[in-house]
Short mmCIF file of C-alpha atoms in Angstrom, two decimals:
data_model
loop_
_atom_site.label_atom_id
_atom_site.label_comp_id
_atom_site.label_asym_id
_atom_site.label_seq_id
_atom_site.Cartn_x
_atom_site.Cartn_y
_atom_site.Cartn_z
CA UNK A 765 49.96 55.35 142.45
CA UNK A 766 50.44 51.76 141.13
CA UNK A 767 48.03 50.62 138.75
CA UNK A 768 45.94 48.66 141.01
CA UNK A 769 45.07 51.98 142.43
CA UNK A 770 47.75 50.93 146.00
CA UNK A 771 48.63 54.32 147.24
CA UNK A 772 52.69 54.08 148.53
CA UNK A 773 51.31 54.71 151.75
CA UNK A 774 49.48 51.78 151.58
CA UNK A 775 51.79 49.80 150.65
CA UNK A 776 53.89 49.97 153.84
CA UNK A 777 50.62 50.20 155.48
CA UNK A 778 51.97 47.07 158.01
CA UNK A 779 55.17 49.02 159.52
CA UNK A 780 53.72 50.98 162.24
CA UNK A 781 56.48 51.31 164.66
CA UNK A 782 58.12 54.64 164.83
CA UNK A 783 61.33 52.93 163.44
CA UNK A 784 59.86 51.11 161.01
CA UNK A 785 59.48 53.95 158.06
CA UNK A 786 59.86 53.86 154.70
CA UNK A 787 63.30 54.53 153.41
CA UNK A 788 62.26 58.00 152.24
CA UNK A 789 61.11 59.07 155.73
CA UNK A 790 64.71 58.11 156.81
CA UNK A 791 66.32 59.87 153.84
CA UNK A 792 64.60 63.19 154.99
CA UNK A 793 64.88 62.56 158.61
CA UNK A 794 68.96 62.14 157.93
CA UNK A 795 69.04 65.36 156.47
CA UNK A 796 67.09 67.35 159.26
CA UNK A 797 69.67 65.82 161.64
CA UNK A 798 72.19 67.33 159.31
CA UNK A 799 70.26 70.84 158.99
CA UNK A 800 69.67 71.02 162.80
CA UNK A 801 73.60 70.14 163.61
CA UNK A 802 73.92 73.86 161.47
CA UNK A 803 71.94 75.27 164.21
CA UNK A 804 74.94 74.02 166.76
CA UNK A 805 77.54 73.95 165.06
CA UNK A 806 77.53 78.15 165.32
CA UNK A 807 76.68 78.04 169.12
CA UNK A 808 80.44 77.55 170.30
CA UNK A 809 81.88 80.24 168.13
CA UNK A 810 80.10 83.63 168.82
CA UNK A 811 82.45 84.64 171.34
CA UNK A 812 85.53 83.89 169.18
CA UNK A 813 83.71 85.53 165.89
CA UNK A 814 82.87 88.83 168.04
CA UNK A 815 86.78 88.62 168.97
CA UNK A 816 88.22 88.02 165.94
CA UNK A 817 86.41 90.78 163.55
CA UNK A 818 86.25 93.34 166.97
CA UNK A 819 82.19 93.32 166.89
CA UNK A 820 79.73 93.82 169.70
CA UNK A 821 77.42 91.54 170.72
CA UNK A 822 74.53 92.88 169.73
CA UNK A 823 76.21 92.82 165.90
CA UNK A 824 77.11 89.31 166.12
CA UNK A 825 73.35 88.14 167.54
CA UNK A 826 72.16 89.54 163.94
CA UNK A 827 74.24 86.33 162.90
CA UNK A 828 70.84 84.85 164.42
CA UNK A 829 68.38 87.98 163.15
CA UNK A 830 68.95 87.54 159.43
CA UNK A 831 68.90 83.70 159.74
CA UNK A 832 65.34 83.78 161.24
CA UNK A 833 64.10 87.00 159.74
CA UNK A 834 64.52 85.41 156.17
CA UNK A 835 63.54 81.75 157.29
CA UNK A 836 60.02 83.21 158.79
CA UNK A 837 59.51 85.09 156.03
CA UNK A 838 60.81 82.78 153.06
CA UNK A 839 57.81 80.43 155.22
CA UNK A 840 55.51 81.83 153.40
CA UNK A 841 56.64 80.85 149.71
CA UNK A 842 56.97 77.30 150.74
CA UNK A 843 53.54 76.03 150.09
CA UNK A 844 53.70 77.94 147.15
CA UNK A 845 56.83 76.34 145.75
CA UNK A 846 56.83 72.84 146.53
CA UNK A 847 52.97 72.46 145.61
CA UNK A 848 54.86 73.49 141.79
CA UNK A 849 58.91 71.77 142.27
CA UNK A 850 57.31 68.96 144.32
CA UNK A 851 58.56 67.83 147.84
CA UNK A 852 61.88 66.53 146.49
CA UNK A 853 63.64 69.06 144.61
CA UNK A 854 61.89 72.19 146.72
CA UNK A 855 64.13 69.77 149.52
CA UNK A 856 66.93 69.63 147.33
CA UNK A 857 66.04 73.44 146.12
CA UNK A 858 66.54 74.50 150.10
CA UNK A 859 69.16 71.95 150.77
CA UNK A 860 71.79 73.48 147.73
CA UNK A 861 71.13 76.98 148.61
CA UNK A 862 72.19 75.99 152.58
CA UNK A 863 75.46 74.50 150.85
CA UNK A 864 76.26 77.53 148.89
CA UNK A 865 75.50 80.38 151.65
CA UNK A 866 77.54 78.47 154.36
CA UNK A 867 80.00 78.27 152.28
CA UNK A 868 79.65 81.47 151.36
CA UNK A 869 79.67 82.54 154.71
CA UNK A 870 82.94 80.94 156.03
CA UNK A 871 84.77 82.38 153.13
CA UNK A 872 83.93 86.12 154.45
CA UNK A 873 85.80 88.42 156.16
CA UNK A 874 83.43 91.16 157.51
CA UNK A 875 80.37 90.74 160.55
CA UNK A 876 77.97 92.68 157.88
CA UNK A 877 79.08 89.86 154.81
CA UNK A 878 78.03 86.81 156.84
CA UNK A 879 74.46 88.57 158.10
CA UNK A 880 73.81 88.77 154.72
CA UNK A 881 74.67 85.39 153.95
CA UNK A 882 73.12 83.90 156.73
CA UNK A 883 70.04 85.67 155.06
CA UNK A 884 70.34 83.62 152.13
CA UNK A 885 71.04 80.48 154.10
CA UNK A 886 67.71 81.16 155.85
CA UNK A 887 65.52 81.02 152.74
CA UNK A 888 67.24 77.29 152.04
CA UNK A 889 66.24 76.54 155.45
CA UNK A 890 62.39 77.55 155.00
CA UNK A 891 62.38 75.67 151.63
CA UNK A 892 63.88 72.39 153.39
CA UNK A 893 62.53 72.50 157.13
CA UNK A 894 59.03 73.04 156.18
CA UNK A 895 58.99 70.56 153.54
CA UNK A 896 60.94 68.24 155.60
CA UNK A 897 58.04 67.94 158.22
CA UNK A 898 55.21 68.12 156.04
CA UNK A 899 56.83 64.86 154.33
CA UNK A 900 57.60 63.06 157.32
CA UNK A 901 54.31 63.27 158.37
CA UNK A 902 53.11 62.37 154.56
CA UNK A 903 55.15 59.24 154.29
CA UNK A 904 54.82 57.97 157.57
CA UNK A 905 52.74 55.13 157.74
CA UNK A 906 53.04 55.01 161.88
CA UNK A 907 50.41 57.96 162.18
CA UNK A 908 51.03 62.06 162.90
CA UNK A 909 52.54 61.75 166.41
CA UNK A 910 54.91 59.30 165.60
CA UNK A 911 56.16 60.59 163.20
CA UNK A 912 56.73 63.91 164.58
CA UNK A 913 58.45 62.16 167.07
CA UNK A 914 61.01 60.85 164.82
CA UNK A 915 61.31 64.52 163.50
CA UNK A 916 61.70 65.72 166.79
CA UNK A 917 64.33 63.19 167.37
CA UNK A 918 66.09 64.19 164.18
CA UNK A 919 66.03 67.77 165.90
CA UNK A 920 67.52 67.07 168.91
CA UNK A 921 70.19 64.53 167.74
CA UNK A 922 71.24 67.27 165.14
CA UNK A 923 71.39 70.02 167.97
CA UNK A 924 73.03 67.74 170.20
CA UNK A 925 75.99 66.54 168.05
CA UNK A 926 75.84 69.86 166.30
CA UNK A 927 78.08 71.93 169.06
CA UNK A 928 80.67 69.00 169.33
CA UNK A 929 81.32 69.24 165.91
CA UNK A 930 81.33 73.02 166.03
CA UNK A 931 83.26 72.83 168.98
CA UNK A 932 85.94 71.03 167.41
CA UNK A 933 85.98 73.10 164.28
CA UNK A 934 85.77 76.50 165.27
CA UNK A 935 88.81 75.81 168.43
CA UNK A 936 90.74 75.42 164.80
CA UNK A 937 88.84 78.19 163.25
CA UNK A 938 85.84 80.00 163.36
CA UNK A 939 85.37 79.38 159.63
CA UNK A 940 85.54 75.77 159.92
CA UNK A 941 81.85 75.36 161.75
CA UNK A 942 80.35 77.66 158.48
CA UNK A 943 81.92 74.82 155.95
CA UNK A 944 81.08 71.91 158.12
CA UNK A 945 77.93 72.95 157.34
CA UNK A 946 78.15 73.59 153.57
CA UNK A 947 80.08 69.91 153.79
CA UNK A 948 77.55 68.17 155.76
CA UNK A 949 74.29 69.51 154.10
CA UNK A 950 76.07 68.26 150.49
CA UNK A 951 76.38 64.85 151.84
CA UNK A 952 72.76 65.49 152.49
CA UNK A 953 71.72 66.21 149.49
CA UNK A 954 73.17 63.48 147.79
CA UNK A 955 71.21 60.98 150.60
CA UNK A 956 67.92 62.89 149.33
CA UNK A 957 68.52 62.79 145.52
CA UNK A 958 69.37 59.21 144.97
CA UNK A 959 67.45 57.85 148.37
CA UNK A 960 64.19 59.59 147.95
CA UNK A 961 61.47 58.55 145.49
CA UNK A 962 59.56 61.14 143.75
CA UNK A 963 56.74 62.42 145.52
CA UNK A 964 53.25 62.91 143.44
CA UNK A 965 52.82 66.85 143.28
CA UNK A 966 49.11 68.05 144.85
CA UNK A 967 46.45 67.88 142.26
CA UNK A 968 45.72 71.58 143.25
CA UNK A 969 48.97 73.72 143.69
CA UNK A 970 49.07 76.11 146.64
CA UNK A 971 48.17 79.72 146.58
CA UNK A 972 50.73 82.17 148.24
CA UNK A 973 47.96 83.52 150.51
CA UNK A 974 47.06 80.10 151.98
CA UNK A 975 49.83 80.45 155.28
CA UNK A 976 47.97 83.43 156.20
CA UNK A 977 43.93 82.70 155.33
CA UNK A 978 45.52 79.74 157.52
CA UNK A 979 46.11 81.69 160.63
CA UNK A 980 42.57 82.34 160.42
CA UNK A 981 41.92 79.49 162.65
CA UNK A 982 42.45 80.35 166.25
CA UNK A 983 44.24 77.35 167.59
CA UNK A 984 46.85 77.56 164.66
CA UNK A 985 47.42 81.38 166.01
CA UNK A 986 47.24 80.79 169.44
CA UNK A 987 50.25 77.76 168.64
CA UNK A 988 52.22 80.26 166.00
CA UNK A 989 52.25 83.20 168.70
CA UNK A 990 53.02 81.00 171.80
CA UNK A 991 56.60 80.07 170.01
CA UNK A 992 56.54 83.90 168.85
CA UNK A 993 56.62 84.53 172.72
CA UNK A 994 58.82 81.91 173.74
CA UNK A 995 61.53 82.43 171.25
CA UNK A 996 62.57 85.46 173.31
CA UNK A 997 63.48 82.83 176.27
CA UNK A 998 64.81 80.32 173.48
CA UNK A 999 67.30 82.82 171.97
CA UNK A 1000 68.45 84.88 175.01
CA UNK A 1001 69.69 80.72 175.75
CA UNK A 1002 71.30 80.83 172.91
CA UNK A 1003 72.12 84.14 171.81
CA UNK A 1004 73.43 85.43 174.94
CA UNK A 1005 73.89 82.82 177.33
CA UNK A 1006 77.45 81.52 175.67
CA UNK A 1007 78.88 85.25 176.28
CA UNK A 1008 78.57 85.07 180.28
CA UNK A 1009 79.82 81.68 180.60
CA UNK A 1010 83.16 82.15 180.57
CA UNK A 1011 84.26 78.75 178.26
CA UNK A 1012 86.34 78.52 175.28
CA UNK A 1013 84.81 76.73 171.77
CA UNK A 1014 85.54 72.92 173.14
CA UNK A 1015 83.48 73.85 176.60
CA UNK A 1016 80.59 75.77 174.96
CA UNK A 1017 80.26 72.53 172.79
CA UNK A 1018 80.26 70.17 175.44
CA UNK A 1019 77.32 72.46 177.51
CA UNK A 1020 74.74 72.89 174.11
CA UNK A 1021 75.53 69.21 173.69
CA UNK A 1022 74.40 68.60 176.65
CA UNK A 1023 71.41 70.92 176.74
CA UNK A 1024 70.61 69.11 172.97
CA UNK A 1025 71.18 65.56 174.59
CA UNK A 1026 68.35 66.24 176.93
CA UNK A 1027 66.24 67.78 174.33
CA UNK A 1028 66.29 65.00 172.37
CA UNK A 1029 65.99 62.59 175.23
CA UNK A 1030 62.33 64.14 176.64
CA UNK A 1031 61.06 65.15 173.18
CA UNK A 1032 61.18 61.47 171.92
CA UNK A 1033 60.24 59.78 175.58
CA UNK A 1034 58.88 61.98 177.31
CA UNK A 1035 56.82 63.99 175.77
CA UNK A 1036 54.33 61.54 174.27
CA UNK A 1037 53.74 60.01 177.87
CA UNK A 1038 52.78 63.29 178.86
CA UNK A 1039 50.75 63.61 176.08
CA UNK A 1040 48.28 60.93 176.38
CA UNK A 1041 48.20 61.20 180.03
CA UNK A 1042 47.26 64.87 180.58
CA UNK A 1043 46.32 66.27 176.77
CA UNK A 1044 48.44 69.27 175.48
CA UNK A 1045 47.46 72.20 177.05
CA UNK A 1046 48.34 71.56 180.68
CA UNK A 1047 51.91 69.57 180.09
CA UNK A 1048 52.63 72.46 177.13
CA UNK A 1049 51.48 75.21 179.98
CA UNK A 1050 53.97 73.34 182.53
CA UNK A 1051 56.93 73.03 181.16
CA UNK A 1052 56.46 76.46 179.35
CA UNK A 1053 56.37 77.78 183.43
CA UNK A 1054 59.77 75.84 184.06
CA UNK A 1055 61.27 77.03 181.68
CA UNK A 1056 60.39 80.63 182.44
CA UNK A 1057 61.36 79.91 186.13
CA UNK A 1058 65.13 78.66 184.46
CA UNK A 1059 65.69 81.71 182.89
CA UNK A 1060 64.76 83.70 185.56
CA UNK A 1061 67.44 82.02 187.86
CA UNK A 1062 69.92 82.25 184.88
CA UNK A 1063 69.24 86.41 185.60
CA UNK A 1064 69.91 85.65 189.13
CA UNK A 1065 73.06 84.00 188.75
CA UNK A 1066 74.04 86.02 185.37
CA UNK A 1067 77.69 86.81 187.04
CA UNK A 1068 78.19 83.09 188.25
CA UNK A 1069 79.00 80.84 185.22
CA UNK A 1070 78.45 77.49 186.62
CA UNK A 1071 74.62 78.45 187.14
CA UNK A 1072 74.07 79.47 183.87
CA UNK A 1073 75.73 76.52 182.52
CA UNK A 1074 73.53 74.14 184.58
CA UNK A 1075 70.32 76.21 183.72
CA UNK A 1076 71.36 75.99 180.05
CA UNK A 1077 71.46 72.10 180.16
CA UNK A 1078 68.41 71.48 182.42
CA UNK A 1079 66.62 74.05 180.27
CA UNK A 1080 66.57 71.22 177.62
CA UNK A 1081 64.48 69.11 179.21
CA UNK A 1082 61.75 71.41 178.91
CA UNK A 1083 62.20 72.42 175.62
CA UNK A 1084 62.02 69.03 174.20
CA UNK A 1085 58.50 68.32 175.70
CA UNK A 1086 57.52 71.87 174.39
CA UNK A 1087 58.95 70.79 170.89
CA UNK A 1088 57.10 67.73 170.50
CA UNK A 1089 53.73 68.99 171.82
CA UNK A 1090 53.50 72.32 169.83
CA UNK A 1091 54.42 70.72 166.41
CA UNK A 1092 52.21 68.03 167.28
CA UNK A 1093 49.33 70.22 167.73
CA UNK A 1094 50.63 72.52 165.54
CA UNK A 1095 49.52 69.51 162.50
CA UNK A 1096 46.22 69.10 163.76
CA UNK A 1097 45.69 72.90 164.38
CA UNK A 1098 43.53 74.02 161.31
CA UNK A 1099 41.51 71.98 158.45
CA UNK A 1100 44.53 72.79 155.87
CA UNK A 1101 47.33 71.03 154.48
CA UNK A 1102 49.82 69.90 156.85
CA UNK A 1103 52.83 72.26 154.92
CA UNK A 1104 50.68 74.85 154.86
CA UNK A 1105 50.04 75.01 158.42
CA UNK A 1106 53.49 74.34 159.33
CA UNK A 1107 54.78 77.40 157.07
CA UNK A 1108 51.85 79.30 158.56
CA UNK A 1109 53.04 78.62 162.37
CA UNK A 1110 56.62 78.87 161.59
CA UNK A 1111 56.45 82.17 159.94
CA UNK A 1112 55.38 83.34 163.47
CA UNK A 1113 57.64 81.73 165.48
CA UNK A 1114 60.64 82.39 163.45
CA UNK A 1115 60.06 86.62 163.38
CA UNK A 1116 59.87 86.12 167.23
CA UNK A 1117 63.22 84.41 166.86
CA UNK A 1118 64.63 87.30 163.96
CA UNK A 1119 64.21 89.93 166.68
CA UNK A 1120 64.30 87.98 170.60
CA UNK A 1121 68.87 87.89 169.31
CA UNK A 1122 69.38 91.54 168.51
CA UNK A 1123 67.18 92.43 171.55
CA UNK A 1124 67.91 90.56 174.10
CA UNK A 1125 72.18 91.33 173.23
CA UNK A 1126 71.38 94.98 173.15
CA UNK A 1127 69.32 94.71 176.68
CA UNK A 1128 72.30 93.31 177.85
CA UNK A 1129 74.45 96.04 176.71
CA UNK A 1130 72.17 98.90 177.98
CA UNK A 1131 71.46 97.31 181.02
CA UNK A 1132 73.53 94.20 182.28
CA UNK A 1133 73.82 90.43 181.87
CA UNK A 1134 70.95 89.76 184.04
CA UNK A 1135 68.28 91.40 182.32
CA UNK A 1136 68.07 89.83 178.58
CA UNK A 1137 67.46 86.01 180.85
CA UNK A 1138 64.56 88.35 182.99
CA UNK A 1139 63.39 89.69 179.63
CA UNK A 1140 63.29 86.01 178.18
CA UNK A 1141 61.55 84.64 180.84
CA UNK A 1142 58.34 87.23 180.98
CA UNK A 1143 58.06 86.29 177.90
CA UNK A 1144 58.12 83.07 177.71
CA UNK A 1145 55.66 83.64 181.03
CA UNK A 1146 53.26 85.54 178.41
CA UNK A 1147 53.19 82.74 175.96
CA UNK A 1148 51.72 80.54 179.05
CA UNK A 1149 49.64 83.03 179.56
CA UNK A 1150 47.98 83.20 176.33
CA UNK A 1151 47.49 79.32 176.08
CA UNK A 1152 45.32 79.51 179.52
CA UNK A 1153 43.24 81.80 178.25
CA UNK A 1154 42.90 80.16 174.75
CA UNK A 1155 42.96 76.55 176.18
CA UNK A 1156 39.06 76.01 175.45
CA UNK A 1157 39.75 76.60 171.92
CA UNK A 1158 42.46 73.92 171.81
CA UNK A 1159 40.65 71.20 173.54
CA UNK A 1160 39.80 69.65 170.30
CA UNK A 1161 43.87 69.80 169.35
CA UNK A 1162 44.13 66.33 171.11
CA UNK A 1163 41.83 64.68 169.27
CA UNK A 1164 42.95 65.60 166.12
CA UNK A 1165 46.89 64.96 167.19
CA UNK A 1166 45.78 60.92 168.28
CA UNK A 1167 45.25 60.44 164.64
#
């Protein structure tokens, strides 16, 4: 607050183009690209991990388990600690701790080492991705949508780029994609502790209960258990899929690259077309249904890799609109604060993506490679379900998400 009382906000009231943010919108957004390129950079190397320390796939997919188990739950504490640090060092809090646990992680020798370190990386995750949205939206002067768009963006640049890089790393090692991370994520938070300003703290800090008094609102619920559902289709993708396609570290790269290229692509130009044309139920319902219908053909064609490998990349398009809607709504869910409903709705989704890895690898071991894509798929059809019945509740989501 200057001392005529100009909020910062204010005073980049003028730039309302999505690319025309304040420098510390770009600071943050640099970093998620750098967080989500973590999520890729792993993709490419399951196979060779599993080889190389003689694990099953079910143990390796609890690379995955830990990662979200501790993220969704650390979700919770976020509200509570950055309404206390402040947005910039609970961002530079989560960002250090990713740094030290990748490291961490590529430096181990044993399957049961890294699940626990991925643990730890997961908490630094909660700490930064939460944060990192609620500020976006915060500092934006272009208005909630757009901003999530350049968020969204962020995400699917970082998840594109993320399995070239891993790619290229883990065909040298399968260590190297665990300290390109720790590397990366230090450059990052150098960007956010000399790039960002200091962010005023809230006059009222957070209480620990507020995530959950939060899912007291039904459309906030109906959004957190949706991505509950369709994290089972989401990580059978990516959890399983790279195991029946029959391509070394450089091809699995190139195929989440492309599956992140078209993520990013509808998420930032698609999506918001969709969204003032037809609301957010009925485009959220739609693509939810194609992407059901994708995995369900990826069962079919389980035993022929170049179907799953086209499934995998089309499947992108869908996820990006899915992406962009839900955290759109997501923001204008429930009367709370924006970090609180984000930790509230990602607490959900990420325990449906802590179990959808381990259960979906071990359905494939009972069963067969077919069934963990089936699995994934009535799932995700559930989640559709449950918006359709809910989607009276959520009319006034797209309201609230125009502003």
């Amino acid at each position: 607050m200057s001392s005529t009382g100009t909020t910062y906000q204010e005073l980049e009231r003028k730039r309302t183009g999505v690319l025309q943010q304040p420098l510390a919108v770009w600071a943050i957004a640099f970093a998620c690209v750098i967080s989500f390129m973590g999520i890729g950079l792993v993709d490419p190397i399951l196979p060779a991990i599993a080889k190389s320390m003689d694990a099953s796939k079910s143990q390796v997919s609890l690379l995955f388990t830990s990662y979200n188990l501790m993220t969704g739950l650390a979700m919770i504490i976020t509200g509570f600690v950055s309404s206390r640090l402040g947005t910039k060092w609970t961002l530079l809090v989560g960002i250090f701790m990713i740094v030290l646990f990748a490291g961490l992680a590529g430096n181990s020798d044993a399957i049961n080492s890294i699940v626990w370190l991925r643990g730890g990386w997961g908490i630094g995750n909660a700490l930064f991705l939460a944060t990192a949205l609620s500020a976006i939206v915060g500092l934006s002067t272009s208005g909630t949508a757009k901003a999530i768009i350049l968020y969204e963006a962020a995400l699917g640049v970082g998840i594109a780029v993320g399995p070239l890089l891993g790619g290229e790393l883990g065909s040298i090692s399968w260590r190297g994609p665990f300290f390109g991370v720790s590397v990366l994520m230090g450059i990052a938070f150098l960007f956010i502790l000399f790039v960002m300003p200091k962010v005023a703290r809230p006059s009222k800090p957070s209480p620990i209960s507020a995530p959950f008094k939060a899912l007291g609102f039904s459309a906030l619920r109906t959004f957190g258990f949706t991505a509950f559902l369709y994290n089972f289709g989401m990580f059978s993708l990516l959890a399983y899929a790279p195991y029946v396609m029959e391509l070394d570290e450089h091809g699995l790269g190139y195929v989440f690259f492309g599956w992140g290229f078209c993520l990013a692509v509808t998420s930032v130009f698609v999506a918001p077309k969709l969204q003032t044309k037809f609301g957010t139920v009925k485009p959220l319902a739609a693509v939810l249904i194609l992407f059901a219908l994708t995995l369900l053909i990826m069962g079919a064609g389980a035993n022929k890799p170049a179907v799953v490998i086209a499934a995998v990349v089309v499947s992108g398009l869908f996820l990006g609109v899915n992406n962009t809607l839900i955290t759109t709504a997501v923001m204008g869910s429930a009367p709370v604060e924006r970090s609180v409903a984000s930790a509230a709705y990602s607490f959900l989704r990420f325990m449906g993506g802590a179990i959808a890895p381990w259960l979906t690898s071990k359905l494939g071991e009972w069963f067969n490679s077919s069934i963990p894509f089936y699995f994934g798929g009535v799932m995700v059809l559930l989640g559709v379900l449950l918006v359709l019945l809910q989607r009276k509740k959520l009319a006034f989501v797209d309201e609230a998400a125009s502003h």
